[in-house]
XYZ file of C-alpha atoms in Angstrom:
480
model
C -7.885 -29.500 6.076
C -7.573 -25.959 4.295
C -7.258 -22.790 6.901
C -10.976 -21.530 5.756
C -12.200 -25.140 7.277
C -15.734 -24.259 9.149
C -17.320 -22.052 6.840
C -20.450 -22.728 5.738
C -21.378 -23.846 1.730
C -24.590 -24.719 0.464
C -25.133 -26.213 -2.537
C -28.559 -26.614 -5.189
C -28.443 -29.744 -7.407
C -31.547 -31.740 -8.695
C -28.796 -34.851 -8.873
C -28.017 -36.210 -5.267
C -25.077 -37.530 -7.100
C -23.308 -34.349 -7.967
C -24.609 -33.216 -4.953
C -22.935 -36.044 -2.898
C -19.907 -36.084 -5.174
C -18.831 -32.177 -4.494
C -20.549 -32.597 -0.466
C -17.845 -34.908 0.049
C -14.706 -33.104 -1.634
C -15.915 -30.050 0.098
C -16.607 -31.552 3.575
C -12.935 -33.233 3.131
C -11.260 -29.331 3.012
C -12.890 -29.180 5.948
C -15.970 -27.371 5.866
C -19.112 -27.616 6.420
C -21.932 -28.257 3.815
C -25.362 -28.679 3.110
C -27.248 -30.134 -0.285
C -30.897 -29.226 -1.667
C -32.202 -29.837 -4.648
C -34.630 -27.022 -5.481
C -34.896 -23.274 -5.818
C -37.679 -23.246 -3.118
C -35.116 -24.440 -0.238
C -32.746 -23.025 -1.313
C -34.264 -19.367 0.123
C -34.936 -21.464 3.041
C -31.927 -22.506 3.416
C -30.451 -19.286 2.673
C -31.719 -17.405 5.701
C -31.433 -20.964 8.261
C -28.172 -21.899 7.116
C -26.367 -19.016 6.383
C -24.085 -19.600 4.421
C -20.612 -17.929 2.617
C -20.844 -19.608 -0.152
C -23.483 -20.562 -2.637
C -22.753 -23.462 -5.195
C -25.968 -23.409 -7.134
C -26.855 -25.032 -10.936
C -29.406 -23.430 -12.755
C -31.842 -26.055 -14.402
C -33.698 -26.699 -11.105
C -36.733 -28.488 -11.001
C -38.638 -25.089 -10.145
C -37.233 -22.457 -12.232
C -34.385 -21.332 -13.703
C -31.594 -21.024 -11.057
C -29.815 -17.585 -11.802
C -33.736 -15.766 -12.081
C -32.859 -13.984 -8.205
C -29.667 -14.655 -7.971
C -28.951 -10.640 -7.715
C -31.391 -10.026 -5.535
C -29.923 -13.303 -3.248
C -26.357 -11.000 -3.520
C -28.709 -7.371 -2.679
C -29.959 -9.223 0.506
C -26.631 -10.644 1.478
C -23.895 -8.987 0.188
C -21.318 -10.784 1.619
C -22.126 -13.760 -0.079
C -20.101 -15.559 -2.832
C -21.924 -17.411 -5.439
C -20.809 -20.189 -8.047
C -22.722 -21.324 -10.942
C -22.434 -24.962 -12.108
C -24.702 -25.442 -15.218
C -24.420 -28.030 -18.256
C -26.176 -24.899 -20.631
C -22.391 -24.243 -21.567
C -23.396 -21.510 -23.661
C -22.340 -17.803 -24.085
C -25.207 -16.388 -22.596
C -25.394 -18.739 -19.514
C -21.383 -17.504 -18.336
C -22.712 -13.536 -19.418
C -25.969 -14.232 -17.612
C -24.410 -15.765 -14.407
C -21.139 -12.845 -14.281
C -24.382 -10.047 -15.055
C -25.494 -11.503 -12.191
C -23.335 -11.293 -9.461
C -21.821 -14.794 -9.660
C -18.265 -15.080 -8.971
C -17.197 -17.962 -10.943
C -18.993 -19.664 -13.193
C -18.729 -23.310 -13.882
C -19.236 -25.262 -17.107
C -20.716 -29.326 -16.625
C -19.030 -31.554 -16.053
C -16.848 -29.166 -14.292
C -13.218 -30.641 -12.548
C -13.445 -31.005 -8.680
C -9.668 -29.601 -8.428
C -11.086 -26.421 -10.476
C -14.643 -26.462 -8.534
C -11.573 -26.545 -5.290
C -10.550 -23.618 -6.340
C -12.607 -21.632 -7.333
C -13.860 -21.591 -3.718
C -10.869 -20.838 -1.868
C -10.729 -18.117 -4.045
C -14.306 -16.870 -3.593
C -14.057 -17.183 0.668
C -10.231 -16.400 1.191
C -11.225 -12.417 -0.418
C -12.847 -9.649 2.204
C -14.729 -7.725 -0.429
C -17.955 -6.795 0.369
C -19.301 -4.957 -2.763
C -19.828 -6.429 -6.198
C -19.846 -4.416 -9.179
C -23.235 -3.117 -10.853
C -23.915 -3.941 -14.221
C -26.739 -3.598 -16.651
C -28.000 -7.027 -17.337
C -29.352 -8.486 -20.591
C -32.184 -10.531 -21.620
C -32.305 -13.899 -20.639
C -33.413 -15.416 -23.451
C -31.476 -11.981 -25.643
C -29.364 -14.029 -29.296
C -26.296 -14.845 -28.315
C -23.128 -13.739 -30.827
C -21.198 -17.069 -30.628
C -22.748 -20.606 -31.484
C -21.308 -23.802 -29.669
C -21.209 -25.781 -26.661
C -17.719 -27.679 -26.323
C -15.250 -28.012 -23.735
C -12.918 -25.978 -25.852
C -15.523 -23.176 -26.045
C -16.277 -22.506 -22.370
C -13.033 -21.295 -21.177
C -13.675 -18.227 -24.292
C -17.448 -17.713 -22.899
C -15.656 -16.971 -19.263
C -13.241 -14.486 -20.530
C -16.385 -12.465 -22.256
C -18.307 -12.654 -19.092
C -14.988 -11.198 -17.054
C -14.336 -8.625 -19.268
C -17.469 -6.995 -20.651
C -17.573 -5.310 -17.664
C -14.765 -3.387 -17.905
C -12.217 -1.740 -20.149
C -9.529 -3.566 -19.987
C -7.369 -4.023 -24.309
C -8.061 -7.943 -25.327
C -5.850 -8.794 -28.090
C -8.200 -12.433 -30.074
C -5.585 -14.703 -31.054
C -6.632 -17.519 -33.691
C -6.665 -18.948 -36.867
C -8.867 -16.848 -39.902
C -12.404 -17.321 -39.888
C -12.397 -18.609 -36.287
C -14.632 -15.583 -35.499
C -12.458 -13.139 -33.639
C -14.780 -10.413 -35.028
C -17.691 -11.900 -33.824
C -16.129 -12.101 -30.135
C -15.330 -8.521 -30.548
C -18.831 -7.227 -31.829
C -20.107 -10.002 -28.795
C -18.043 -7.569 -25.879
C -19.104 -4.663 -26.994
C -22.619 -5.086 -27.147
C -22.716 -7.120 -23.482
C -20.290 -3.892 -21.902
C -21.000 -0.808 -20.983
C -19.852 0.198 -23.977
C -22.649 -1.441 -26.501
C -24.667 1.867 -26.848
C -21.787 3.523 -28.405
C -20.425 3.083 -31.523
C -18.611 -0.516 -32.664
C -15.849 0.709 -35.272
C -13.826 -2.309 -37.067
C -10.550 -1.736 -39.748
C -8.359 -4.911 -40.888
C -5.269 -3.817 -41.570
C -4.018 -6.744 -43.726
C -6.619 -4.486 -46.287
C -5.022 -0.997 -45.823
C -2.186 0.265 -47.870
C 0.617 1.087 -45.807
C 0.834 4.946 -47.131
C -2.995 5.287 -45.741
C -2.790 3.356 -42.101
C -2.331 6.514 -40.278
C -5.024 8.623 -41.804
C -7.534 5.485 -41.456
C -7.243 5.535 -37.844
C -6.573 9.578 -36.823
C -8.225 10.989 -39.656
C -7.041 13.565 -42.261
C -6.951 17.831 -42.333
C -8.277 19.019 -45.844
C -4.595 19.402 -47.766
C -2.770 16.740 -45.846
C -2.030 14.383 -48.450
C -3.144 14.946 -52.991
C -6.798 14.060 -52.414
C -7.910 15.507 -49.078
C -10.587 17.628 -49.979
C -12.440 17.952 -46.647
C -11.290 17.055 -43.167
C -12.077 13.220 -42.045
C -12.497 11.868 -38.700
C -10.550 8.828 -38.625
C -11.865 5.657 -37.107
C -10.832 6.782 -33.156
C -13.014 9.430 -33.847
C -15.873 7.802 -35.102
C -15.200 4.935 -31.560
C -15.742 8.067 -29.953
C -16.841 6.255 -26.497
C -17.448 2.929 -27.716
C -15.081 0.842 -29.610
C -12.194 0.312 -31.891
C -11.679 -3.533 -33.257
C -7.738 -3.613 -35.246
C -8.472 -6.829 -37.118
C -4.875 -8.286 -38.864
C -2.815 -6.191 -35.964
C 0.259 -8.013 -37.405
C 0.181 -5.961 -40.197
C 0.399 -2.922 -39.251
C 3.274 -0.957 -40.141
C 5.811 0.059 -37.338
C 5.605 3.570 -38.390
C 1.744 3.360 -37.462
C 2.059 0.990 -34.616
C 4.730 3.954 -33.244
C 1.828 6.332 -33.384
C -0.885 3.723 -32.001
C 1.539 3.356 -28.672
C 1.687 7.149 -28.369
C -2.654 7.095 -28.230
C -2.581 4.298 -26.470
C -0.336 6.096 -23.824
C -1.875 10.163 -24.072
C -5.058 9.337 -24.594
C -4.987 11.511 -27.359
C -4.802 11.331 -31.643
C -3.172 14.341 -33.650
C -4.640 14.431 -37.232
C -2.421 14.037 -40.124
C -1.738 17.382 -41.068
C -3.722 19.057 -38.393
C -1.928 20.243 -34.901
C -4.060 20.039 -32.626
C -4.806 17.176 -30.586
C -7.812 15.134 -29.980
C -9.321 13.691 -26.435
C -10.598 9.647 -27.649
C -12.041 7.912 -25.285
C -11.587 4.547 -27.433
C -11.991 0.618 -25.674
C -8.803 -1.198 -28.087
C -9.681 -4.684 -28.772
C -7.353 -6.323 -31.511
C -6.665 -9.432 -33.087
C -4.307 -11.330 -35.235
C -3.426 -14.934 -36.700
C 0.021 -14.454 -37.166
C 2.304 -14.865 -33.917
C 3.336 -11.811 -32.564
C 6.048 -13.247 -30.482
C 8.164 -14.173 -33.500
C 6.982 -11.235 -35.220
C 8.734 -8.845 -32.185
C 12.062 -11.299 -32.768
C 12.508 -9.867 -36.116
C 11.944 -6.783 -35.913
C 8.282 -6.610 -37.498
C 6.195 -5.414 -34.058
C 6.711 -3.126 -31.046
C 7.575 -5.663 -28.202
C 5.924 -2.623 -26.441
C 2.878 -2.133 -28.363
C 2.295 -6.100 -27.407
C 1.991 -6.116 -24.652
C 0.091 -2.852 -24.306
C -2.673 -4.833 -26.334
C -2.480 -8.337 -24.673
C -3.640 -7.340 -21.379
C -6.492 -9.758 -21.816
C -5.622 -12.677 -24.355
C -8.449 -14.930 -25.577
C -7.424 -17.515 -27.646
C -10.000 -18.440 -29.745
C -9.913 -22.657 -30.840
C -10.207 -23.896 -34.856
C -12.575 -26.662 -35.195
C -11.044 -29.197 -36.020
C -10.603 -28.525 -32.140
C -14.220 -28.424 -31.465
C -15.609 -30.816 -33.607
C -18.414 -31.411 -31.476
C -19.833 -27.982 -32.286
C -20.481 -28.518 -35.868
C -23.821 -30.618 -36.378
C -24.416 -26.932 -33.640
C -23.087 -24.591 -35.882
C -23.915 -25.834 -39.747
C -27.566 -25.775 -38.752
C -27.146 -22.480 -37.194
C -26.261 -21.233 -40.273
C -28.775 -23.339 -42.466
C -31.734 -21.651 -40.383
C -29.781 -18.345 -40.924
C -29.729 -18.874 -44.691
C -32.981 -19.207 -44.247
C -33.997 -16.208 -42.973
C -31.870 -14.283 -45.253
C -34.428 -15.965 -48.024
C -32.684 -19.136 -49.213
C -33.826 -22.427 -49.617
C -35.036 -23.499 -46.061
C -32.807 -26.697 -45.316
C -32.305 -29.472 -42.568
C -29.445 -31.549 -41.789
C -29.352 -35.554 -41.563
C -28.036 -36.905 -38.875
C -25.058 -38.663 -40.812
C -24.214 -35.604 -42.595
C -23.732 -34.166 -39.736
C -21.393 -36.513 -38.349
C -19.607 -37.063 -41.423
C -18.775 -33.039 -41.136
C -17.601 -33.657 -37.556
C -14.571 -35.148 -39.471
C -13.633 -32.784 -41.934
C -10.454 -31.520 -40.229
C -11.873 -27.372 -41.804
C -8.933 -25.820 -42.780
C -11.333 -22.845 -43.281
C -12.714 -23.292 -40.535
C -15.639 -21.500 -39.278
C -16.359 -19.301 -41.920
C -15.457 -22.249 -44.418
C -18.299 -24.291 -43.080
C -20.460 -21.425 -42.873
C -19.620 -20.876 -46.692
C -20.404 -24.803 -47.525
C -24.084 -24.676 -46.001
C -25.045 -21.675 -47.756
C -23.970 -23.665 -50.953
C -25.545 -26.727 -50.217
C -28.571 -24.588 -49.689
C -28.765 -23.368 -53.363
C -27.661 -27.308 -54.406
C -29.371 -29.399 -53.381
C -32.866 -30.876 -54.260
C -34.167 -32.944 -51.620
C -35.630 -30.261 -48.313
C -32.596 -33.238 -45.873
C -28.667 -32.451 -47.031
C -27.982 -35.833 -46.435
C -24.413 -37.489 -46.212
C -24.608 -37.792 -50.490
C -24.331 -34.474 -51.397
C -21.552 -33.836 -48.855
C -19.732 -36.291 -50.871
C -20.016 -34.683 -53.921
C -18.648 -31.345 -52.867
C -16.703 -31.293 -49.600
C -13.799 -34.205 -50.061
C -14.846 -35.434 -46.354
C -13.563 -39.504 -46.896
C -10.972 -38.323 -47.912
C -10.195 -36.235 -45.110
C -12.313 -38.756 -42.621
C -10.055 -42.034 -43.258
C -6.431 -41.220 -42.845
C -8.163 -39.755 -38.359
C -10.536 -42.801 -38.622
C -7.568 -45.536 -39.315
C -5.076 -43.218 -36.633
C -7.943 -43.207 -33.740
C -8.305 -47.207 -34.526
C -4.680 -47.823 -34.109
C -4.707 -45.272 -30.682
C -8.005 -47.568 -28.852
C -6.249 -50.939 -29.969
C -3.081 -49.752 -28.660
C -4.929 -48.457 -25.324
C -6.360 -51.407 -25.116
C -3.359 -53.816 -25.216
C -1.623 -51.879 -22.775
C -5.008 -52.058 -20.383
C -5.325 -56.126 -20.909
C -1.355 -56.499 -20.453
C -1.417 -54.335 -17.184
C -4.500 -56.284 -16.004
C -2.857 -59.353 -16.583
C 0.048 -58.516 -14.523
C -1.841 -57.618 -12.060
C -4.171 -60.244 -11.413
C -2.212 -63.085 -12.972
C -1.670 -64.962 -9.732
C -5.740 -64.372 -8.953
C -6.274 -66.024 -11.882
C -8.654 -63.053 -13.219
C -11.922 -64.224 -15.159
C -14.299 -60.657 -15.518
C -11.847 -59.065 -17.185
C -13.810 -58.709 -20.328
C -16.927 -57.591 -18.734
C -14.556 -54.817 -16.987
C -13.354 -53.640 -20.280
C -17.271 -53.253 -21.622
C -17.718 -51.380 -18.389
C -15.051 -49.317 -18.990
C -15.637 -48.624 -23.522
C -19.385 -49.302 -23.868
C -20.741 -45.881 -21.744
C -18.339 -43.786 -23.622
C -19.869 -45.457 -26.839
C -23.586 -45.835 -26.123
C -23.471 -42.050 -24.728
C -20.873 -40.459 -27.384
C -23.419 -41.692 -30.291
C -27.163 -40.409 -28.233
C -25.164 -37.230 -28.337
C -24.474 -37.786 -32.274
C -28.579 -38.469 -32.874
C -29.760 -35.115 -30.024
C -30.249 -38.926 -28.138
C -32.990 -39.726 -30.469
C -32.304 -44.050 -29.448
C -34.005 -45.421 -32.655
C -30.862 -43.637 -34.882
C -28.565 -44.411 -32.033
C -29.858 -48.331 -32.179
C -29.969 -48.792 -35.736
C -26.420 -47.146 -35.627
C -24.624 -49.362 -33.071
C -26.501 -52.416 -34.849
C -28.570 -53.433 -31.518
C -31.917 -54.013 -30.640
C -33.348 -50.679 -29.689
C -34.709 -52.774 -26.128
C -31.420 -53.618 -25.867
C -29.978 -50.507 -26.011
C -32.824 -48.839 -23.191
C -30.902 -51.986 -20.335
C -27.257 -51.202 -21.506
C -28.612 -46.872 -21.069
C -30.438 -48.596 -17.015
C -27.262 -50.892 -16.462
C -24.622 -47.633 -17.023
C -27.191 -45.160 -15.574
C -26.982 -42.985 -18.691
C -29.802 -40.367 -19.297
C -29.886 -40.160 -23.242
C -31.418 -36.305 -22.244
C -27.965 -35.265 -20.880
C -25.596 -34.057 -23.167
C -22.087 -36.382 -23.095
């Protein structure tokens, strides 16, 4: 039993199974739980049950569960709200936070994470929520992807857009670090002011300070007039320092002084200028290693790394590849290139590639294919011509199959040991119950729920597939 036992929690989800799992888990902790399945029932129970915590899904049978969260919190200021959603997008995470939700958890969620969020939410005594300017629910979000690897990125972005904490975006080249910085700026309270980006690796060492802090007329050869630096240009907005690991040490010292004082002095000038900017830095380098080598200031690192955001490599979010590929094809069409679509088997092939160049490489490939493809549909044959997919995919497939065989071998040996004295006779069915639902769900997800295509890929009859979906209670319209 938790010390918060007896507190009232209202759970809203149209899936009775989800409600039951949450209810049983929370009741074991001593909470008083009521479950309902619609917005209308939620409204009634908010007045009748008077919960101290609301756990609500977004997609409900009678509307969008996020639409009136701000009004609910306004009417019940002490109420904490946790949002659950299978719409695992940045838009959903940001909307949940902007509406005043205490926490957002993407489905499928870990019960331990939910239990922890419940305890933290109910353990807080603050009665006031920050009033924030919301974004339109239909606004186009700059980041694409619904994989588990992107969920923590979305949640972190949603938490930092309402403050001015310094952020350090970490990730390989081509993962979209500048897109993250732009998203934080465009969704935050500084969005009416400039977003200024500067790439440290692209500026000669002797000109870094002049670019950042500006210079006076005559400060050096070629300085024919006073020029504002990036800090002044970003006044009131956001300054994005890309490839911060390439900044010279002498410039790092001046940058640290500016961050501490909030003032810049131009090269050749003497009058300090007060600046108000949010700093977002990014790097693909190991700053810890640079610090040990004496190439990066440790105090500057701590000043920049207040909130780190780690961007996953594309190979670590392969489920997003088809979604990104189709997004880039649509983007190319809007920019005037021929409109092309991606065949499902080609999309499946793209997921197998290692993507050393990450999202940037994928975008460039899709633009190239819009020009090279003679047909309106891009198929796997063309992919094999322009990208070494098969060579990259084969070792992975072999390793995966070997790992699967080893897992089955261990499972079989364990069950033979456990059940040898009991004359086990249902091992085949039990193994199928473990493996077959995963195979069916993943195949359906790869073809966007198209049962005809899934059956063909599986090599079974469509009616057989339908029966198996019923047996395993798999909804082909729901994401895995």
